[in-house]
Amino acid sequence: KKSDYIMSIIERMISTGSTADNSSITPQQKTIVDRCVSRCYQKYLEHEFDTDYLPTLIELQNELDKERENEDGRLMAEGVEYYTRGSMDIFAHHTNVAYQNRFVVFNIRDLGDQLRQIALIIIFDFIWNRMVENKNKGIRTYCYCDEIHVMFSTYYSAYFLKQLYKRGRKYGLVITGITQNIEDLLKSDMARGMIGNSDFILMLNQSPEDLKI
């Protein structure tokens, strides 16, 4: 699961478009990433999940550098380096967020489009992990997504959000999406499916055109 998650982040890092079909990663490159992820987590597993050995994207970059002798490995290493050692390395290190607090807020407003999509994938993974952890403790998890239409601007963030909506209730997740204009959501098939799965919908002061839709 972790390998698949890291693959999604890297696909977003080096993709050329907003859908999965426009991803520039090949099956051979996926194999390289999977091999590097396994090596990254080796010490963590050998030390019985000791958090002192949790790898970061820096360790992943180091492993990708070892694959530079072939063309696919070189392309992967150079494509990811912008986000690990370059100016977009904000997610490459251990977090300084107090994520064990009872109330956690993520604000992605000031992130650029490219970095925002990576941030959303990372945030959704955090929510998923916290949700599973809370379920084991018998605690409900409440998640509020403001300006939710932004999350449907690309395939990757929409897909992860859809998974939260479809599977989260089994883990005690209560998720609420908030947007000013419902028409933006109706343009997305994924969003339409999520609206259909919503137990409660509240619409305030909609324009006549939006009400017809």
Coordinates of C-alpha atoms in Angstrom, one line a residue:
K1 CA 0.0 0.0 0.0
K2 CA 2.8 2.4 0.8
S3 CA 4.5 1.6 -2.5
D4 CA 1.3 2.4 -4.3
Y5 CA 0.9 5.6 -2.4
I6 CA 4.5 6.8 -3.2
M7 CA 3.8 5.8 -6.8
S8 CA 0.9 8.2 -6.9
I9 CA 3.0 11.0 -5.6
I10 CA 5.8 10.4 -8.1
E11 CA 3.3 10.2 -10.9
R12 CA 2.0 13.6 -9.9
M13 CA 5.5 15.0 -9.7
I14 CA 6.5 14.0 -13.3
S15 CA 3.1 13.8 -15.0
T16 CA 2.4 16.0 -18.0
G17 CA -1.4 16.4 -17.5
S18 CA -4.3 16.2 -15.1
T19 CA -5.5 12.7 -15.7
A20 CA -4.0 9.3 -15.2
D21 CA -3.8 8.7 -18.9
N22 CA -1.5 11.7 -19.2
S23 CA 1.0 10.3 -16.7
S24 CA 4.5 10.0 -18.1
I25 CA 5.6 7.1 -15.9
T26 CA 6.2 3.7 -17.6
P27 CA 5.8 0.2 -16.2
Q28 CA 9.6 -0.1 -16.1
Q29 CA 9.9 3.1 -14.1
K30 CA 7.2 1.9 -11.7
T31 CA 9.3 -1.2 -11.1
I32 CA 12.3 1.0 -10.3
V33 CA 10.2 3.1 -7.8
D34 CA 8.8 0.0 -6.2
R35 CA 12.4 -1.4 -5.7
C36 CA 13.6 1.9 -4.2
V37 CA 10.6 2.2 -1.8
S38 CA 11.3 -1.3 -0.6
R39 CA 14.9 -0.4 0.2
C40 CA 13.8 2.8 1.9
Y41 CA 11.7 1.0 4.4
Q42 CA 14.1 -1.8 5.0
K43 CA 15.7 -0.3 8.2
Y44 CA 12.2 0.8 9.5
L45 CA 11.0 -2.8 9.2
E46 CA 14.2 -4.3 10.7
H47 CA 13.8 -2.1 13.7
E48 CA 10.2 -3.1 14.5
F49 CA 8.6 0.1 13.1
D50 CA 10.7 2.4 15.2
T51 CA 9.8 6.0 14.0
D52 CA 13.4 7.1 14.3
Y53 CA 13.9 5.0 11.1
L54 CA 11.0 6.4 9.1
P55 CA 12.3 7.3 5.7
T56 CA 11.6 10.6 3.9
L57 CA 11.6 11.6 0.3
I58 CA 15.3 12.4 0.8
E59 CA 16.0 8.7 1.3
L60 CA 13.9 7.9 -1.7
Q61 CA 16.0 10.3 -3.8
N62 CA 19.2 8.6 -2.6
E63 CA 17.8 5.2 -3.7
L64 CA 16.7 6.6 -7.0
D65 CA 20.2 8.0 -7.6
K66 CA 21.5 4.4 -7.4
E67 CA 19.4 3.6 -10.5
R68 CA 20.9 6.3 -12.7
E69 CA 23.0 3.8 -14.7
N70 CA 20.0 3.1 -16.9
E71 CA 17.9 5.7 -18.8
D72 CA 14.6 5.0 -16.9
G73 CA 16.3 5.3 -13.6
R74 CA 18.1 8.5 -14.6
L75 CA 14.8 10.1 -15.8
M76 CA 13.1 9.1 -12.5
A77 CA 15.9 10.5 -10.3
E78 CA 16.1 13.8 -12.2
G79 CA 12.3 14.2 -12.4
V80 CA 11.8 13.8 -8.6
E81 CA 14.8 15.8 -7.5
Y82 CA 12.9 19.1 -8.0
Y83 CA 10.7 18.0 -5.1
T84 CA 13.4 16.5 -2.9
R85 CA 16.5 18.7 -3.1
G86 CA 15.2 21.6 -5.2
S87 CA 13.0 24.6 -4.5
M88 CA 9.9 22.5 -4.0
D89 CA 11.3 20.3 -1.2
I90 CA 8.6 21.4 1.4
F91 CA 7.4 17.7 1.8
A92 CA 10.8 16.1 1.6
H93 CA 11.6 16.2 5.3
H94 CA 10.1 15.0 8.6
T95 CA 7.0 17.0 9.4
N96 CA 7.0 19.9 11.9
V97 CA 3.2 19.7 12.1
A98 CA 1.7 18.8 15.5
Y99 CA -0.4 16.1 13.8
Q100 CA -1.3 14.4 17.1
N101 CA -3.5 17.3 18.1
R102 CA -7.2 16.6 18.4
F103 CA -7.9 19.4 15.9
V104 CA -5.7 19.7 12.8
V105 CA -6.2 22.2 9.9
F106 CA -4.4 22.0 6.5
N107 CA -4.4 25.1 4.4
I108 CA -3.2 24.7 0.8
R109 CA -4.5 28.1 -0.5
D110 CA -1.0 29.6 -1.1
L111 CA 0.5 26.6 -2.8
G112 CA 1.1 26.6 -6.5
D113 CA -1.0 24.3 -8.7
Q114 CA 1.7 21.6 -9.1
L115 CA 2.6 21.5 -5.5
R116 CA -1.0 21.7 -4.4
Q117 CA -1.9 18.3 -6.0
I118 CA 1.0 16.6 -4.2
A119 CA -0.1 18.3 -0.9
L120 CA -3.6 16.9 -1.3
I121 CA -2.4 13.4 -1.8
I122 CA -0.2 13.6 1.3
I123 CA -3.0 15.2 3.3
F124 CA -5.5 12.5 2.2
D125 CA -3.0 9.8 3.3
F126 CA -2.7 11.5 6.7
I127 CA -6.5 11.6 7.1
W128 CA -6.7 7.9 6.1
N129 CA -4.1 6.9 8.6
R130 CA -5.6 8.9 11.4
M131 CA -9.0 7.5 10.6
V132 CA -7.8 3.9 10.8
E133 CA -5.9 4.7 14.1
N134 CA -9.1 6.3 15.5
K135 CA -11.2 3.4 14.6
N136 CA -8.9 1.1 16.5
K137 CA -9.4 3.4 19.5
G138 CA -13.2 3.5 19.1
I139 CA -13.1 7.2 18.1
R140 CA -15.1 8.9 15.3
T141 CA -13.1 11.1 12.8
Y142 CA -14.7 14.3 11.4
C143 CA -13.3 15.7 8.2
Y144 CA -14.4 19.0 6.7
C145 CA -13.3 19.9 3.2
D146 CA -13.8 23.6 2.4
E147 CA -13.7 24.7 -1.3
I148 CA -14.1 21.0 -2.2
H149 CA -14.5 21.8 -5.9
V150 CA -10.7 22.6 -6.0
M151 CA -10.0 18.9 -5.1
F152 CA -11.7 17.8 -8.3
S153 CA -9.4 19.8 -10.6
T154 CA -7.2 16.8 -11.2
Y155 CA -7.6 13.0 -11.4
Y156 CA -5.3 12.2 -8.5
S157 CA -6.8 14.3 -5.7
A158 CA -10.4 13.5 -6.9
Y159 CA -9.6 9.8 -6.8
F160 CA -8.2 9.9 -3.2
L161 CA -11.2 12.0 -2.0
K162 CA -13.6 9.6 -3.7
Q163 CA -12.0 6.7 -1.7
L164 CA -12.5 8.6 1.5
Y165 CA -16.1 9.2 0.7
K166 CA -16.8 5.6 -0.4
R167 CA -14.8 3.7 2.3
G168 CA -14.5 6.1 5.2
R169 CA -17.8 5.4 6.8
K170 CA -16.7 1.8 7.5
Y171 CA -14.0 3.3 9.6
G172 CA -16.2 5.8 11.5
L173 CA -15.4 8.8 9.2
V174 CA -17.9 11.6 9.0
I175 CA -16.8 13.7 6.0
T176 CA -18.4 17.0 4.9
G177 CA -17.7 18.8 1.6
I178 CA -18.3 22.6 1.4
T179 CA -18.5 24.7 -1.8
Q180 CA -20.2 27.9 -2.9
N181 CA -21.4 26.6 -6.2
I182 CA -22.7 23.2 -6.8
E183 CA -22.4 23.5 -10.5
D184 CA -18.6 23.1 -10.2
L185 CA -19.1 19.7 -8.7
L186 CA -21.7 18.5 -11.2
K187 CA -19.0 18.8 -13.9
S188 CA -17.2 15.9 -12.4
D189 CA -18.5 12.3 -12.6
M190 CA -16.6 11.4 -9.4
A191 CA -18.2 14.3 -7.6
R192 CA -21.6 13.3 -8.9
G193 CA -21.1 9.8 -7.5
M194 CA -20.1 11.3 -4.1
I195 CA -23.2 13.5 -4.0
G196 CA -25.3 10.4 -4.7
N197 CA -23.7 8.7 -1.7
S198 CA -24.2 11.7 0.7
D199 CA -26.8 11.0 3.4
F200 CA -27.4 14.7 4.0
I201 CA -27.3 17.7 1.5
L202 CA -27.9 21.3 2.5
M203 CA -28.1 24.0 -0.3
L204 CA -28.4 27.7 0.6
N205 CA -29.4 30.5 -1.7
Q206 CA -28.7 28.8 -5.0
S207 CA -29.2 30.8 -8.3
P208 CA -32.2 29.8 -10.4
E209 CA -29.8 28.4 -13.1
D210 CA -28.0 26.2 -10.5
L211 CA -31.3 25.0 -9.1
K212 CA -32.4 23.7 -12.5
I213 CA -29.2 21.7 -12.8

